[in-house]
Amino acid sequence: MSQPKPILYYDDRSPPVRSCLMLIKLLDIDVELRFVDLFKGEQFQKDFLAINPQHSVPTLVHDDLVLTDSHAILIHLAEKFDEGGSLWPKEYVPRMKVLNLLLFECSFLFRRDSDFMSAIVRQGFAHVDVAHHERKLTEAYGIMEGYLEKSNYMAGEQLTLADFSLVTTLSTVNLMFPLTRFPRLQHWFTAMQQLDAYEANCSGLEKLRQTMEAIGNFQFPSSSSSSSVGEVGP
Ligand SMILES: N[C@@H](CCC(=O)N[C@@H](CS)C(=O)NCC(=O)O)C(=O)O
């Protein structure tokens, strides 16, 4: 029996949304996309709050499931549409490594990125302690560099959900803070940018850049995601 199409509520300026969009593109999943404009506060509309009281995107509705976190959405989509694939490994230890990195993205990298972006929105760039956020975010760069000392991809020798989750947030942080002191991370980022699926990150990232610059009254030092392609190598 054919299953109903998943519905993804999204605003592609959001890094967690863009991870889901990359996976959807990679696996060529037929998804209905419904835009929720975060910068107009549409996440607080009654109809959306009834679906996701956390008022956040991405939100996925599929069959009886309502998933309100990108990491859960990535796992669900891989379980359903990448059976037998290695994005979400079947074996216990590799799967736990992927889960660990998904949680690192959620609780560490994304949180710090979100703190920085929220500070710009709330205070305007001129009033943000950029050096503080740079310390926090380059610490995250250093941790990822450490993972890449052990393997070519974030959670092992294969491309997994962890790479999709991390790259969209990393590309967002990289609008501001360069990767120059982190050669392995630069190399991995360049490899990720060369995947066809990476295209699904580009327009949302560019839209975020423009939105942030308009709201925060400043310009990021790097112009867009594409600026990093090919400029680095270990
Ligand atoms: N851990 C969540 C974070 C989701 C999240 O914070 N989304 C932000 C956009 S990046 C959002 O929807 N914010 C609107 C709000 O909280 O009102 C995930 O990975 O999906």
PDB file of C-alpha atoms and ligand atoms in Angstrom:
ATOM      1  CA  MET A   1       0.000   0.000   0.000  1.00  0.00           C
ATOM      2  CA  SER A   2       1.436   3.379  -0.926  1.00  0.00           C
ATOM      3  CA  GLN A   3       2.047   5.705   2.001  1.00  0.00           C
ATOM      4  CA  PRO A   4       0.935   9.330   2.115  1.00  0.00           C
ATOM      5  CA  LYS A   5       3.560  11.902   1.244  1.00  0.00           C
ATOM      6  CA  PRO A   6       5.498  13.353   4.160  1.00  0.00           C
ATOM      7  CA  ILE A   7       4.802  17.050   4.779  1.00  0.00           C
ATOM      8  CA  LEU A   8       7.771  19.194   5.784  1.00  0.00           C
ATOM      9  CA  TYR A   9       7.089  22.554   7.384  1.00  0.00           C
ATOM     10  CA  TYR A  10      10.161  24.616   6.671  1.00  0.00           C
ATOM     11  CA  ASP A  11      11.937  27.928   6.381  1.00  0.00           C
ATOM     12  CA  ASP A  12      15.128  27.211   4.519  1.00  0.00           C
ATOM     13  CA  ARG A  13      17.026  29.958   6.337  1.00  0.00           C
ATOM     14  CA  SER A  14      17.128  27.461   9.215  1.00  0.00           C
ATOM     15  CA  PRO A  15      20.202  25.159   9.258  1.00  0.00           C
ATOM     16  CA  PRO A  16      18.293  22.144  10.677  1.00  0.00           C
ATOM     17  CA  VAL A  17      15.735  22.562   7.885  1.00  0.00           C
ATOM     18  CA  ARG A  18      18.497  22.623   5.299  1.00  0.00           C
ATOM     19  CA  SER A  19      19.907  19.309   6.611  1.00  0.00           C
ATOM     20  CA  CYS A  20      16.513  17.716   5.997  1.00  0.00           C
ATOM     21  CA  LEU A  21      16.303  19.309   2.542  1.00  0.00           C
ATOM     22  CA  MET A  22      19.748  17.912   1.679  1.00  0.00           C
ATOM     23  CA  LEU A  23      18.708  14.402   2.713  1.00  0.00           C
ATOM     24  CA  ILE A  24      15.409  14.715   0.840  1.00  0.00           C
ATOM     25  CA  LYS A  25      17.372  15.698  -2.278  1.00  0.00           C
ATOM     26  CA  LEU A  26      19.929  12.912  -1.844  1.00  0.00           C
ATOM     27  CA  LEU A  27      17.260  10.243  -1.448  1.00  0.00           C
ATOM     28  CA  ASP A  28      14.914  11.896  -3.955  1.00  0.00           C
ATOM     29  CA  ILE A  29      11.983  11.691  -1.533  1.00  0.00           C
ATOM     30  CA  ASP A  30       8.624  13.018  -2.658  1.00  0.00           C
ATOM     31  CA  VAL A  31       7.764  15.530   0.080  1.00  0.00           C
ATOM     32  CA  GLU A  32       5.171  18.270   0.278  1.00  0.00           C
ATOM     33  CA  LEU A  33       6.884  21.479   1.425  1.00  0.00           C
ATOM     34  CA  ARG A  34       4.939  24.077   3.443  1.00  0.00           C
ATOM     35  CA  PHE A  35       6.715  27.361   4.104  1.00  0.00           C
ATOM     36  CA  VAL A  36       6.552  28.858   7.604  1.00  0.00           C
ATOM     37  CA  ASP A  37       8.127  32.331   7.567  1.00  0.00           C
ATOM     38  CA  LEU A  38      10.037  32.523  10.854  1.00  0.00           C
ATOM     39  CA  PHE A  39      10.938  36.167  10.415  1.00  0.00           C
ATOM     40  CA  LYS A  40       7.221  37.032  10.116  1.00  0.00           C
ATOM     41  CA  GLY A  41       6.401  34.940  13.192  1.00  0.00           C
ATOM     42  CA  GLU A  42       4.284  32.430  11.256  1.00  0.00           C
ATOM     43  CA  GLN A  43       5.476  29.668  13.586  1.00  0.00           C
ATOM     44  CA  PHE A  44       3.177  31.173  16.235  1.00  0.00           C
ATOM     45  CA  GLN A  45       0.027  30.854  14.131  1.00  0.00           C
ATOM     46  CA  LYS A  46      -2.652  28.747  15.808  1.00  0.00           C
ATOM     47  CA  ASP A  47      -2.758  26.081  13.102  1.00  0.00           C
ATOM     48  CA  PHE A  48       0.993  25.535  13.238  1.00  0.00           C
ATOM     49  CA  LEU A  49       1.113  25.539  17.056  1.00  0.00           C
ATOM     50  CA  ALA A  50      -1.517  22.792  16.986  1.00  0.00           C
ATOM     51  CA  ILE A  51       0.957  20.676  15.017  1.00  0.00           C
ATOM     52  CA  ASN A  52       4.114  21.746  16.835  1.00  0.00           C
ATOM     53  CA  PRO A  53       3.688  23.532  20.169  1.00  0.00           C
ATOM     54  CA  GLN A  54       7.476  24.092  20.192  1.00  0.00           C
ATOM     55  CA  HIS A  55       6.865  26.546  17.284  1.00  0.00           C
ATOM     56  CA  SER A  56       9.973  25.435  15.418  1.00  0.00           C
ATOM     57  CA  VAL A  57      10.977  24.166  12.020  1.00  0.00           C
ATOM     58  CA  PRO A  58      11.693  21.691  10.626  1.00  0.00           C
ATOM     59  CA  THR A  59       8.522  19.814  11.480  1.00  0.00           C
ATOM     60  CA  LEU A  60       7.608  16.655   9.616  1.00  0.00           C
ATOM     61  CA  VAL A  61       4.186  15.060   9.481  1.00  0.00           C
ATOM     62  CA  HIS A  62       4.177  11.537   8.088  1.00  0.00           C
ATOM     63  CA  ASP A  63       1.507   8.938   8.700  1.00  0.00           C
ATOM     64  CA  ASP A  64       0.802   9.014  12.430  1.00  0.00           C
ATOM     65  CA  LEU A  65       4.095  10.702  13.243  1.00  0.00           C
ATOM     66  CA  VAL A  66       4.709  14.350  13.983  1.00  0.00           C
ATOM     67  CA  LEU A  67       8.441  14.957  14.331  1.00  0.00           C
ATOM     68  CA  THR A  68       9.600  18.302  15.673  1.00  0.00           C
ATOM     69  CA  ASP A  69      13.378  17.981  15.545  1.00  0.00           C
ATOM     70  CA  SER A  70      15.646  17.728  12.514  1.00  0.00           C
ATOM     71  CA  HIS A  71      17.654  14.876  13.993  1.00  0.00           C
ATOM     72  CA  ALA A  72      14.548  12.742  14.504  1.00  0.00           C
ATOM     73  CA  ILE A  73      13.398  13.701  10.995  1.00  0.00           C
ATOM     74  CA  LEU A  74      16.741  12.690   9.463  1.00  0.00           C
ATOM     75  CA  ILE A  75      16.614   9.329  11.236  1.00  0.00           C
ATOM     76  CA  HIS A  76      12.995   8.719  10.242  1.00  0.00           C
ATOM     77  CA  LEU A  77      13.608   9.579   6.581  1.00  0.00           C
ATOM     78  CA  ALA A  78      16.702   7.371   6.474  1.00  0.00           C
ATOM     79  CA  GLU A  79      14.812   4.486   8.138  1.00  0.00           C
ATOM     80  CA  LYS A  80      11.958   4.781   5.653  1.00  0.00           C
ATOM     81  CA  PHE A  81      13.707   5.774   2.432  1.00  0.00           C
ATOM     82  CA  ASP A  82      17.293   4.505   2.739  1.00  0.00           C
ATOM     83  CA  GLU A  83      16.688   0.929   3.846  1.00  0.00           C
ATOM     84  CA  GLY A  84      19.933  -0.976   3.490  1.00  0.00           C
ATOM     85  CA  GLY A  85      21.901   2.253   3.086  1.00  0.00           C
ATOM     86  CA  SER A  86      24.678   3.380   5.398  1.00  0.00           C
ATOM     87  CA  LEU A  87      23.501   6.901   6.249  1.00  0.00           C
ATOM     88  CA  TRP A  88      21.948   5.517   9.446  1.00  0.00           C
ATOM     89  CA  PRO A  89      23.968   2.349  10.012  1.00  0.00           C
ATOM     90  CA  LYS A  90      22.259  -0.883  10.977  1.00  0.00           C
ATOM     91  CA  GLU A  91      25.130  -2.022  13.180  1.00  0.00           C
ATOM     92  CA  TYR A  92      24.931  -0.865  16.781  1.00  0.00           C
ATOM     93  CA  VAL A  93      28.322   0.810  17.340  1.00  0.00           C
ATOM     94  CA  PRO A  94      28.433   2.816  14.086  1.00  0.00           C
ATOM     95  CA  ARG A  95      24.785   3.824  14.630  1.00  0.00           C
ATOM     96  CA  MET A  96      25.556   5.087  18.139  1.00  0.00           C
ATOM     97  CA  LYS A  97      28.480   7.111  16.753  1.00  0.00           C
ATOM     98  CA  VAL A  98      26.107   8.791  14.316  1.00  0.00           C
ATOM     99  CA  LEU A  99      23.585   9.438  17.085  1.00  0.00           C
ATOM    100  CA  ASN A 100      26.313  10.923  19.272  1.00  0.00           C
ATOM    101  CA  LEU A 101      27.296  13.377  16.542  1.00  0.00           C
ATOM    102  CA  LEU A 102      23.654  14.279  15.843  1.00  0.00           C
ATOM    103  CA  LEU A 103      23.323  15.164  19.522  1.00  0.00           C
ATOM    104  CA  PHE A 104      26.590  17.138  19.392  1.00  0.00           C
ATOM    105  CA  GLU A 105      25.094  19.166  16.544  1.00  0.00           C
ATOM    106  CA  CYS A 106      21.876  19.699  18.487  1.00  0.00           C
ATOM    107  CA  SER A 107      23.267  20.554  21.894  1.00  0.00           C
ATOM    108  CA  PHE A 108      26.601  22.152  21.074  1.00  0.00           C
ATOM    109  CA  LEU A 109      27.225  23.438  17.548  1.00  0.00           C
ATOM    110  CA  PHE A 110      23.672  24.524  16.682  1.00  0.00           C
ATOM    111  CA  ARG A 111      23.062  25.956  20.146  1.00  0.00           C
ATOM    112  CA  ARG A 112      26.147  28.152  19.875  1.00  0.00           C
ATOM    113  CA  ASP A 113      25.304  29.180  16.315  1.00  0.00           C
ATOM    114  CA  SER A 114      21.763  29.992  17.375  1.00  0.00           C
ATOM    115  CA  ASP A 115      23.013  32.039  20.368  1.00  0.00           C
ATOM    116  CA  PHE A 116      25.158  34.108  17.989  1.00  0.00           C
ATOM    117  CA  MET A 117      22.450  34.651  15.373  1.00  0.00           C
ATOM    118  CA  SER A 118      19.834  35.454  18.041  1.00  0.00           C
ATOM    119  CA  ALA A 119      22.176  38.019  19.603  1.00  0.00           C
ATOM    120  CA  ILE A 120      22.523  39.733  16.214  1.00  0.00           C
ATOM    121  CA  VAL A 121      18.738  39.769  15.743  1.00  0.00           C
ATOM    122  CA  ARG A 122      18.051  41.039  19.266  1.00  0.00           C
ATOM    123  CA  GLN A 123      20.849  43.591  19.683  1.00  0.00           C
ATOM    124  CA  GLY A 124      22.039  44.504  16.187  1.00  0.00           C
ATOM    125  CA  PHE A 125      25.517  43.434  15.136  1.00  0.00           C
ATOM    126  CA  ALA A 126      27.238  46.552  16.504  1.00  0.00           C
ATOM    127  CA  HIS A 127      26.275  45.550  20.063  1.00  0.00           C
ATOM    128  CA  VAL A 128      27.219  41.866  19.881  1.00  0.00           C
ATOM    129  CA  ASP A 129      30.331  40.574  21.649  1.00  0.00           C
ATOM    130  CA  VAL A 130      31.666  38.897  18.512  1.00  0.00           C
ATOM    131  CA  ALA A 131      34.908  37.757  20.182  1.00  0.00           C
ATOM    132  CA  HIS A 132      32.889  35.802  22.761  1.00  0.00           C
ATOM    133  CA  HIS A 133      30.874  34.005  20.084  1.00  0.00           C
ATOM    134  CA  GLU A 134      34.030  33.408  18.056  1.00  0.00           C
ATOM    135  CA  ARG A 135      35.596  31.642  21.049  1.00  0.00           C
ATOM    136  CA  LYS A 136      32.489  29.501  21.521  1.00  0.00           C
ATOM    137  CA  LEU A 137      32.180  28.601  17.844  1.00  0.00           C
ATOM    138  CA  THR A 138      35.849  27.981  17.152  1.00  0.00           C
ATOM    139  CA  GLU A 139      35.828  25.615  20.125  1.00  0.00           C
ATOM    140  CA  ALA A 140      33.158  23.692  18.187  1.00  0.00           C
ATOM    141  CA  TYR A 141      35.365  23.848  15.066  1.00  0.00           C
ATOM    142  CA  GLY A 142      38.203  22.334  17.111  1.00  0.00           C
ATOM    143  CA  ILE A 143      36.013  19.477  18.318  1.00  0.00           C
ATOM    144  CA  MET A 144      34.962  18.658  14.749  1.00  0.00           C
ATOM    145  CA  GLU A 145      38.586  18.863  13.620  1.00  0.00           C
ATOM    146  CA  GLY A 146      39.277  16.233  16.307  1.00  0.00           C
ATOM    147  CA  TYR A 147      36.572  13.904  14.938  1.00  0.00           C
ATOM    148  CA  LEU A 148      38.078  14.265  11.485  1.00  0.00           C
ATOM    149  CA  GLU A 149      41.515  13.263  12.812  1.00  0.00           C
ATOM    150  CA  LYS A 150      40.012   9.824  13.415  1.00  0.00           C
ATOM    151  CA  SER A 151      38.045   9.396  10.180  1.00  0.00           C
ATOM    152  CA  ASN A 152      37.245  11.010   6.835  1.00  0.00           C
ATOM    153  CA  TYR A 153      33.630  11.727   7.725  1.00  0.00           C
ATOM    154  CA  MET A 154      32.264  12.969  11.024  1.00  0.00           C
ATOM    155  CA  ALA A 155      31.104   9.619  12.367  1.00  0.00           C
ATOM    156  CA  GLY A 156      33.369   7.182  10.529  1.00  0.00           C
ATOM    157  CA  GLU A 157      34.617   6.315   7.082  1.00  0.00           C
ATOM    158  CA  GLN A 158      31.173   6.623   5.464  1.00  0.00           C
ATOM    159  CA  LEU A 159      28.952   9.585   4.756  1.00  0.00           C
ATOM    160  CA  THR A 160      26.168   9.513   7.360  1.00  0.00           C
ATOM    161  CA  LEU A 161      23.310  11.598   8.716  1.00  0.00           C
ATOM    162  CA  ALA A 162      25.844  13.265  11.026  1.00  0.00           C
ATOM    163  CA  ASP A 163      27.549  14.918   8.052  1.00  0.00           C
ATOM    164  CA  PHE A 164      24.231  16.272   6.762  1.00  0.00           C
ATOM    165  CA  SER A 165      23.271  17.590  10.161  1.00  0.00           C
ATOM    166  CA  LEU A 166      26.612  19.279  10.817  1.00  0.00           C
ATOM    167  CA  VAL A 167      27.368  20.762   7.413  1.00  0.00           C
ATOM    168  CA  THR A 168      24.411  23.125   7.207  1.00  0.00           C
ATOM    169  CA  THR A 169      25.132  24.646  10.612  1.00  0.00           C
ATOM    170  CA  LEU A 170      28.844  24.758   9.872  1.00  0.00           C
ATOM    171  CA  SER A 171      28.175  26.585   6.592  1.00  0.00           C
ATOM    172  CA  THR A 172      26.130  29.117   8.555  1.00  0.00           C
ATOM    173  CA  VAL A 173      28.845  29.704  11.156  1.00  0.00           C
ATOM    174  CA  ASN A 174      31.382  29.923   8.326  1.00  0.00           C
ATOM    175  CA  LEU A 175      29.571  32.989   6.950  1.00  0.00           C
ATOM    176  CA  MET A 176      31.246  34.741   9.874  1.00  0.00           C
ATOM    177  CA  PHE A 177      34.189  32.712  11.127  1.00  0.00           C
ATOM    178  CA  PRO A 178      36.759  31.249   8.695  1.00  0.00           C
ATOM    179  CA  LEU A 179      38.052  27.694   8.904  1.00  0.00           C
ATOM    180  CA  THR A 180      41.659  28.639   8.251  1.00  0.00           C
ATOM    181  CA  ARG A 181      43.081  27.022  11.403  1.00  0.00           C
ATOM    182  CA  PHE A 182      41.155  23.783  10.805  1.00  0.00           C
ATOM    183  CA  PRO A 183      42.511  22.030   7.690  1.00  0.00           C
ATOM    184  CA  ARG A 184      40.601  18.770   8.115  1.00  0.00           C
ATOM    185  CA  LEU A 185      37.350  20.591   8.645  1.00  0.00           C
ATOM    186  CA  GLN A 186      38.011  22.725   5.552  1.00  0.00           C
ATOM    187  CA  HIS A 187      38.744  19.612   3.526  1.00  0.00           C
ATOM    188  CA  TRP A 188      35.570  17.866   4.729  1.00  0.00           C
ATOM    189  CA  PHE A 189      33.500  21.013   4.089  1.00  0.00           C
ATOM    190  CA  THR A 190      34.837  21.252   0.538  1.00  0.00           C
ATOM    191  CA  ALA A 191      34.003  17.566  -0.054  1.00  0.00           C
ATOM    192  CA  MET A 192      30.470  18.102   1.293  1.00  0.00           C
ATOM    193  CA  GLN A 193      29.985  21.144  -0.952  1.00  0.00           C
ATOM    194  CA  GLN A 194      30.774  18.967  -3.943  1.00  0.00           C
ATOM    195  CA  LEU A 195      27.857  16.570  -3.300  1.00  0.00           C
ATOM    196  CA  ASP A 196      24.839  17.169  -5.551  1.00  0.00           C
ATOM    197  CA  ALA A 197      22.693  17.240  -2.422  1.00  0.00           C
ATOM    198  CA  TYR A 198      24.615  20.270  -1.139  1.00  0.00           C
ATOM    199  CA  GLU A 199      22.697  22.396  -3.627  1.00  0.00           C
ATOM    200  CA  ALA A 200      19.748  22.096  -1.228  1.00  0.00           C
ATOM    201  CA  ASN A 201      21.760  24.095   1.322  1.00  0.00           C
ATOM    202  CA  CYS A 202      22.727  26.981  -0.917  1.00  0.00           C
ATOM    203  CA  SER A 203      19.697  29.150  -1.506  1.00  0.00           C
ATOM    204  CA  GLY A 204      18.500  29.006   2.126  1.00  0.00           C
ATOM    205  CA  LEU A 205      21.972  29.886   3.336  1.00  0.00           C
ATOM    206  CA  GLU A 206      22.119  32.847   0.988  1.00  0.00           C
ATOM    207  CA  LYS A 207      18.637  33.956   2.101  1.00  0.00           C
ATOM    208  CA  LEU A 208      19.733  33.726   5.733  1.00  0.00           C
ATOM    209  CA  ARG A 209      22.801  35.826   4.986  1.00  0.00           C
ATOM    210  CA  GLN A 210      20.682  38.532   3.401  1.00  0.00           C
ATOM    211  CA  THR A 211      18.049  38.458   6.152  1.00  0.00           C
ATOM    212  CA  MET A 212      20.660  38.632   8.924  1.00  0.00           C
ATOM    213  CA  GLU A 213      22.560  41.459   7.248  1.00  0.00           C
ATOM    214  CA  ALA A 214      19.362  43.465   6.821  1.00  0.00           C
ATOM    215  CA  ILE A 215      18.171  42.885  10.398  1.00  0.00           C
ATOM    216  CA  GLY A 216      21.581  43.199  12.079  1.00  0.00           C
ATOM    217  CA  ASN A 217      22.765  46.112   9.927  1.00  0.00           C
ATOM    218  CA  PHE A 218      26.138  44.621   8.976  1.00  0.00           C
ATOM    219  CA  GLN A 219      27.821  42.421   6.379  1.00  0.00           C
ATOM    220  CA  PHE A 220      29.289  38.975   6.892  1.00  0.00           C
ATOM    221  CA  PRO A 221      32.938  38.823   5.808  1.00  0.00           C
ATOM    222  CA  SER A 222      32.226  35.906   3.461  1.00  0.00           C
ATOM    223  CA  SER A 223      29.660  36.552   0.759  1.00  0.00           C
ATOM    224  CA  SER A 224      28.009  33.111   0.437  1.00  0.00           C
ATOM    225  CA  SER A 225      28.428  29.367   0.821  1.00  0.00           C
ATOM    226  CA  SER A 226      29.868  29.060  -2.661  1.00  0.00           C
ATOM    227  CA  SER A 227      32.774  31.314  -1.757  1.00  0.00           C
ATOM    228  CA  SER A 228      34.489  28.487   0.092  1.00  0.00           C
ATOM    229  CA  VAL A 229      34.331  25.927  -2.706  1.00  0.00           C
ATOM    230  CA  GLY A 230      37.738  25.163  -4.057  1.00  0.00           C
ATOM    231  CA  GLU A 231      39.561  27.718  -1.983  1.00  0.00           C
ATOM    232  CA  VAL A 232      40.853  25.209   0.536  1.00  0.00           C
ATOM    233  CA  GLY A 233      42.584  21.880   0.844  1.00  0.00           C
ATOM    234  CA  PRO A 234      44.536  20.052   3.488  1.00  0.00           C
TER     235      PRO A 234
HETATM  236  N1  LIG B   1      16.907  21.090  17.650  1.00  0.00           N
HETATM  237  C1  LIG B   1      15.968  21.591  16.679  1.00  0.00           C
HETATM  238  C2  LIG B   1      16.119  23.092  16.529  1.00  0.00           C
HETATM  239  C3  LIG B   1      15.021  23.704  15.691  1.00  0.00           C
HETATM  240  C4  LIG B   1      15.033  25.215  15.781  1.00  0.00           C
HETATM  241  O1  LIG B   1      15.467  25.802  16.791  1.00  0.00           O
HETATM  242  N2  LIG B   1      14.542  25.845  14.718  1.00  0.00           N
HETATM  243  C5  LIG B   1      14.516  27.292  14.684  1.00  0.00           C
HETATM  244  C6  LIG B   1      15.045  27.799  13.336  1.00  0.00           C
HETATM  245  S1  LIG B   1      16.735  27.400  13.122  1.00  0.00           S
HETATM  246  C7  LIG B   1      13.082  27.778  14.811  1.00  0.00           C
HETATM  247  O2  LIG B   1      12.188  27.212  14.237  1.00  0.00           O
HETATM  248  N3  LIG B   1      12.876  28.865  15.579  1.00  0.00           N
HETATM  249  C8  LIG B   1      11.619  29.512  15.718  1.00  0.00           C
HETATM  250  C9  LIG B   1      11.126  29.542  17.113  1.00  0.00           C
HETATM  251  O3  LIG B   1      11.727  28.872  17.990  1.00  0.00           O
HETATM  252  O4  LIG B   1      10.151  30.242  17.380  1.00  0.00           O
HETATM  253  C10 LIG B   1      16.180  20.871  15.353  1.00  0.00           C
HETATM  254  O5  LIG B   1      17.298  20.394  15.104  1.00  0.00           O
HETATM  255  O6  LIG B   1      15.224  20.754  14.592  1.00  0.00           O
END
